């Protein structure tokens, strides 16, 4: 999934020029964002905020193009950008979903959303993957992102306009992961592309950054990655903050990256996962399961070993 913020492109190449003042300053959960709760005690310390972070009219006079903008995280980012004054263009494979999302966001923010896609994934043992399954995911995630980015970038170079590009990947783009091989490979490619273009196209006024979200509970993702619902509890248990992330949190960070407040942020890859990655990566992190009594016993054994 990529987000492109085009600076000063009103009226160009068929995009809508109308951009009214934004009024909505709070998020609302759409039908594709599922209810979530957590019984992990520390979650009370990390309650998610549901307010837009940046000032009103941060994106006044700007055009935002969001692939996969009809549902889930893409919809959340579009809502945020629109509420901050941007004229938004959303793209996906389902026109009816796009129309409904455009109408919903426009009614909330007063900003026109123009109709004009995004990540795909599913779990599977790698030995069960067909060539077509591999192509399907890599075409959407890597090729789709590359083709959109390169096409938009070339046009921006022609008209000498700058832009901020943002890719949404995943924490396992960095580590790799079994059972999601095509997605891990494709998203790693997206990150390499973003860093490469950050170095090459900065001279044209373009910035390229990446957000790696941890698990965000949306219908599209969880229906393919946790179809039985049995994995969610284990995910929450391994996240130090004790809960899943929210669309609103990703949207706020995305808006910052695309804004002029981040004009010196280029080629960055930011992990936003409640500490899940470092929790899984640390060799001795499973010692959090050791009880106080067990620590007392082990400390005595260690002291005895040191004195011998």
Coordinates of C-alpha atoms in Angstrom, one line a residue:
X1 CA 0.0 0.0 0.0
X2 CA 1.4 3.4 -0.9
X3 CA 0.4 6.9 0.0
X4 CA 1.4 9.7 -2.3
X5 CA 1.1 13.3 -1.3
X6 CA 1.4 15.6 -4.3
X7 CA 2.2 19.2 -3.5
X8 CA 0.3 21.9 -5.3
X9 CA -1.3 19.6 -7.8
X10 CA -4.8 21.1 -7.7
X11 CA -6.5 21.0 -11.1
X12 CA -3.8 18.9 -12.7
X13 CA -4.5 15.8 -14.8
X14 CA -8.1 15.3 -13.9
X15 CA -7.8 15.6 -10.1
X16 CA -10.4 17.6 -8.3
X17 CA -9.5 21.2 -7.4
X18 CA -12.3 21.7 -4.9
X19 CA -11.0 21.5 -1.3
X20 CA -13.3 22.8 1.4
X21 CA -12.3 23.5 5.0
X22 CA -12.1 20.3 7.2
X23 CA -14.2 20.1 10.2
X24 CA -13.9 16.5 11.6
X25 CA -11.2 16.3 14.3
X26 CA -12.0 12.9 15.7
X27 CA -11.8 9.5 14.2
X28 CA -14.7 7.1 13.8
X29 CA -14.4 3.3 13.3
X30 CA -15.7 2.1 9.9
X31 CA -17.3 -1.3 9.3
X32 CA -14.0 -2.8 8.2
X33 CA -12.3 -2.1 11.5
X34 CA -13.2 -4.8 14.0
X35 CA -13.8 -4.4 17.8
X36 CA -10.9 -5.3 19.9
X37 CA -10.2 -5.6 23.6
X38 CA -7.4 -6.7 25.8
X39 CA -7.3 -8.4 29.2
X40 CA -3.5 -7.9 29.5
X41 CA -2.9 -5.6 32.5
X42 CA -0.4 -3.3 31.0
X43 CA -2.7 -2.4 28.2
X44 CA -4.3 0.2 30.5
X45 CA -1.0 2.2 30.4
X46 CA -1.1 2.3 26.6
X47 CA -4.6 3.4 25.7
X48 CA -4.8 4.6 22.1
X49 CA -5.9 8.2 21.4
X50 CA -8.6 8.8 18.9
X51 CA -7.8 12.4 18.0
X52 CA -6.1 13.7 14.9
X53 CA -2.6 14.8 15.8
X54 CA -1.8 17.6 13.3
X55 CA -3.3 21.1 13.1
X56 CA -6.4 21.8 11.0
X57 CA -5.6 22.6 7.3
X58 CA -2.2 21.0 7.5
X59 CA -2.9 19.6 4.0
X60 CA -4.9 22.5 2.6
X61 CA -4.1 22.9 -1.1
X62 CA -2.5 19.4 -1.3
X63 CA -3.6 16.3 -3.2
X64 CA -3.3 12.9 -1.6
X65 CA -3.4 9.6 -3.6
X66 CA -4.1 6.5 -1.6
X67 CA -4.0 3.0 -3.0
X68 CA -6.2 0.5 -1.2
X69 CA -8.1 3.6 0.1
X70 CA -11.5 2.0 0.3
X71 CA -11.1 -0.1 3.5
X72 CA -9.0 -0.7 6.6
X73 CA -5.8 1.3 7.1
X74 CA -6.1 2.9 3.7
X75 CA -9.5 4.3 4.5
X76 CA -8.3 5.5 7.9
X77 CA -5.4 7.4 6.3
X78 CA -7.6 8.9 3.7
X79 CA -10.1 10.0 6.4
X80 CA -7.3 11.7 8.3
X81 CA -5.8 13.4 5.3
X82 CA -9.2 14.6 4.2
X83 CA -10.1 16.0 7.6
X84 CA -6.8 17.9 7.5
X85 CA -7.7 19.6 4.3
X86 CA -6.4 17.4 1.5
X87 CA -8.2 16.6 -1.7
X88 CA -8.0 12.8 -1.7
X89 CA -7.9 10.3 -4.6
X90 CA -8.5 6.7 -3.6
X91 CA -7.8 3.6 -5.7
X92 CA -8.8 0.0 -5.4
X93 CA -10.2 -2.9 -7.4
X94 CA -13.8 -2.6 -6.2
X95 CA -15.6 0.5 -7.5
X96 CA -18.7 0.1 -5.3
X97 CA -16.5 0.0 -2.1
X98 CA -14.6 3.1 -3.3
X99 CA -17.9 5.0 -4.0
X100 CA -19.3 4.2 -0.6
X101 CA -16.0 5.2 1.1
X102 CA -15.8 8.4 -0.9
X103 CA -19.3 9.5 0.0
X104 CA -18.8 8.6 3.7
X105 CA -15.5 10.6 4.0
X106 CA -16.8 13.5 2.1
X107 CA -19.9 13.8 4.3
X108 CA -17.7 13.8 7.4
X109 CA -14.9 16.2 6.3
X110 CA -16.5 18.4 3.7
X111 CA -13.6 17.7 1.4
X112 CA -14.1 16.0 -2.0
X113 CA -12.8 12.5 -2.4
X114 CA -12.1 11.7 -6.0
X115 CA -12.6 8.1 -7.3
X116 CA -9.9 6.9 -9.5
X117 CA -4.9 -0.5 -4.6
X118 CA -2.8 -2.2 -2.2
X119 CA -1.4 -5.1 -0.2
X120 CA -2.6 -8.7 -0.5
X121 CA -1.7 -11.6 1.8
X122 CA -2.8 -15.0 3.1
X123 CA -1.2 -17.7 5.3
X124 CA 0.1 -20.9 3.7
X125 CA 2.9 -23.4 4.1
X126 CA 5.4 -22.5 1.5
X127 CA 5.4 -26.0 0.0
X128 CA 1.7 -25.5 -0.8
X129 CA 2.3 -22.3 -2.8
X130 CA 1.6 -22.4 -6.5
X131 CA 3.3 -20.1 -9.0
X132 CA 0.0 -18.3 -9.4
X133 CA -0.3 -17.7 -5.7
X134 CA 3.2 -16.2 -5.6
X135 CA 2.5 -14.0 -8.6
X136 CA -0.8 -12.8 -7.2
X137 CA 0.8 -11.4 -4.0
X138 CA 4.0 -10.1 -5.6
X139 CA 2.0 -8.4 -8.4
X140 CA -0.2 -6.6 -5.9
X141 CA 2.4 -5.7 -3.2
X142 CA 5.7 -5.2 -5.1
X143 CA 4.8 -4.6 -8.7
X144 CA 1.7 -2.6 -8.0
X145 CA 3.5 -0.3 -5.6
X146 CA 6.5 0.0 -8.0
X147 CA 4.4 0.8 -11.1
X148 CA 2.3 3.4 -9.3
X149 CA 5.3 5.0 -7.7
X150 CA 7.3 5.1 -10.9
X151 CA 4.5 6.4 -13.0
X152 CA 3.5 9.2 -10.5
X153 CA 7.2 10.0 -10.0
X154 CA 7.9 10.4 -13.7
X155 CA 4.9 12.8 -14.1
X156 CA 6.1 14.8 -11.1
X157 CA 9.5 15.1 -12.6
X158 CA 8.1 16.4 -15.8
X159 CA 6.0 19.1 -14.1
X160 CA 8.7 19.8 -11.5
X161 CA 6.5 19.2 -8.5
X162 CA 7.7 17.6 -5.2
X163 CA 5.9 14.9 -3.2
X164 CA 6.0 12.8 -0.2
X165 CA 5.6 9.0 -0.8
X166 CA 4.8 6.6 2.0
X167 CA 4.7 2.8 1.8
X168 CA 3.0 0.6 4.4
X169 CA 4.8 -2.7 4.9
X170 CA 5.1 -4.9 7.9
X171 CA 7.6 -5.8 10.7
X172 CA 8.4 -9.1 9.0
X173 CA 9.7 -7.4 5.9
X174 CA 12.8 -6.8 8.0
X175 CA 13.0 -10.3 9.6
X176 CA 11.3 -12.5 7.1
X177 CA 8.6 -14.9 8.3
X178 CA 7.4 -18.4 7.5
X179 CA 3.9 -19.0 6.1
X180 CA 3.7 -15.6 4.4
X181 CA 6.7 -16.0 2.1
X182 CA 5.3 -14.0 -0.9
X183 CA 4.3 -11.1 1.2
X184 CA 7.5 -11.0 3.2
X185 CA 9.6 -11.1 0.0
X186 CA 7.4 -8.5 -1.8
X187 CA 7.3 -6.1 1.2
X188 CA 11.1 -6.3 1.6
X189 CA 11.3 -5.3 -2.0
X190 CA 9.0 -2.3 -1.4
X191 CA 11.3 -1.2 1.4
X192 CA 14.4 -1.5 -0.8
X193 CA 12.6 0.5 -3.5
X194 CA 11.6 3.3 -1.1
X195 CA 15.2 3.6 0.3
X196 CA 16.6 3.5 -3.2
X197 CA 14.4 6.3 -4.5
X198 CA 14.9 8.4 -1.4
X199 CA 18.6 8.5 -2.4
X200 CA 18.0 9.0 -6.1
X201 CA 14.9 11.3 -6.4
X202 CA 15.5 13.6 -3.4
X203 CA 17.0 16.0 -6.0
X204 CA 13.5 16.3 -7.6
X205 CA 11.8 17.3 -4.3
X206 CA 10.5 13.8 -3.4
X207 CA 10.7 12.0 -0.1
X208 CA 10.2 8.3 0.4
X209 CA 9.4 6.7 3.8
X210 CA 8.0 3.5 5.2
X211 CA 5.8 2.5 8.1
X212 CA 6.0 -1.1 9.4
X213 CA 2.8 -1.7 11.4
X214 CA 2.4 -4.6 13.8
X215 CA -1.0 -6.3 13.9
X216 CA -3.9 -4.0 13.2
X217 CA -7.3 -5.7 13.5
X218 CA -9.1 -5.0 10.2
X219 CA -11.6 -7.4 8.5
X220 CA -9.5 -7.7 5.3
X221 CA -6.3 -8.7 7.0
X222 CA -7.6 -10.8 9.9
X223 CA -10.0 -12.8 7.7
X224 CA -7.0 -14.2 5.8
X225 CA -4.3 -14.2 8.5
X226 CA -6.3 -15.4 11.5
X227 CA -9.4 -17.0 10.0
X228 CA -10.3 -19.0 13.1
X229 CA -9.6 -16.1 15.5
X230 CA -7.4 -18.4 17.6
X231 CA -4.2 -16.5 17.0
X232 CA -5.2 -13.1 18.2
X233 CA -4.8 -13.8 21.9
X234 CA -1.2 -15.1 21.3
X235 CA -0.4 -12.0 19.4
X236 CA -1.5 -9.8 22.2
X237 CA 0.4 -11.8 24.8
X238 CA 3.7 -11.2 22.9
X239 CA 3.2 -7.5 22.5
X240 CA 4.8 -5.6 25.4
X241 CA 2.1 -2.9 25.2
X242 CA -0.6 -5.5 25.7
X243 CA -2.9 -4.7 22.8
X244 CA -3.2 -4.6 19.1
X245 CA -2.7 -1.3 17.2
X246 CA -5.4 0.9 15.8
X247 CA -6.0 2.3 12.4
X248 CA -6.1 5.8 13.9
X249 CA -2.5 5.4 15.3
X250 CA -1.2 4.4 11.9
X251 CA -3.1 7.2 10.2
X252 CA -1.6 9.9 12.5
X253 CA 1.9 8.7 11.8
X254 CA 1.2 8.5 8.1
X255 CA -0.1 12.1 8.1
X256 CA 3.0 13.3 9.8
X257 CA 5.3 11.5 7.3
X258 CA 3.4 13.1 4.4
X259 CA 3.3 16.6 6.0
X260 CA 5.8 19.4 5.8
X261 CA 6.5 18.8 9.4
X262 CA 8.5 15.8 8.2
X263 CA 10.3 17.6 5.4
X264 CA 13.7 16.3 6.6
X265 CA 12.6 12.7 7.0
X266 CA 13.6 10.8 3.9
X267 CA 14.5 7.1 3.5
X268 CA 13.2 6.2 7.0
X269 CA 11.7 2.9 8.0
X270 CA 9.7 3.2 11.2
X271 CA 8.4 0.2 13.2
X272 CA 5.1 0.8 14.9
X273 CA 4.1 -2.4 16.7
X274 CA 3.8 -1.9 20.5
X275 CA 7.2 -3.6 20.9
X276 CA 6.3 -6.9 19.2
X277 CA 9.4 -7.1 17.0
X278 CA 11.9 -6.7 19.9
X279 CA 9.8 -8.9 22.1
X280 CA 10.1 -11.8 19.6
X281 CA 13.7 -11.0 18.7
X282 CA 15.4 -11.1 22.1
X283 CA 17.0 -14.4 22.8
X284 CA 16.1 -14.4 26.5
X285 CA 12.8 -12.6 26.3
X286 CA 10.9 -15.7 27.2
X287 CA 12.3 -15.4 30.7
X288 CA 9.3 -13.1 31.4
X289 CA 7.4 -16.4 32.1
X290 CA 9.7 -17.1 35.1
X291 CA 8.0 -16.6 38.5
X292 CA 9.5 -14.7 41.4
X293 CA 9.9 -18.0 43.3
X294 CA 11.7 -19.5 40.3
X295 CA 14.0 -16.4 40.1
X296 CA 14.8 -16.8 43.8
X297 CA 15.8 -20.4 43.2
X298 CA 17.8 -19.7 40.0
X299 CA 19.6 -16.7 41.7
X300 CA 20.7 -19.0 44.5
X301 CA 22.0 -21.6 42.0
X302 CA 23.9 -18.9 40.1
X303 CA 25.5 -17.5 43.3
X304 CA 26.5 -21.0 44.3
X305 CA 28.0 -21.6 40.8
X306 CA 30.0 -18.3 41.0
X307 CA 31.5 -19.2 44.4
X308 CA 32.6 -22.6 43.4

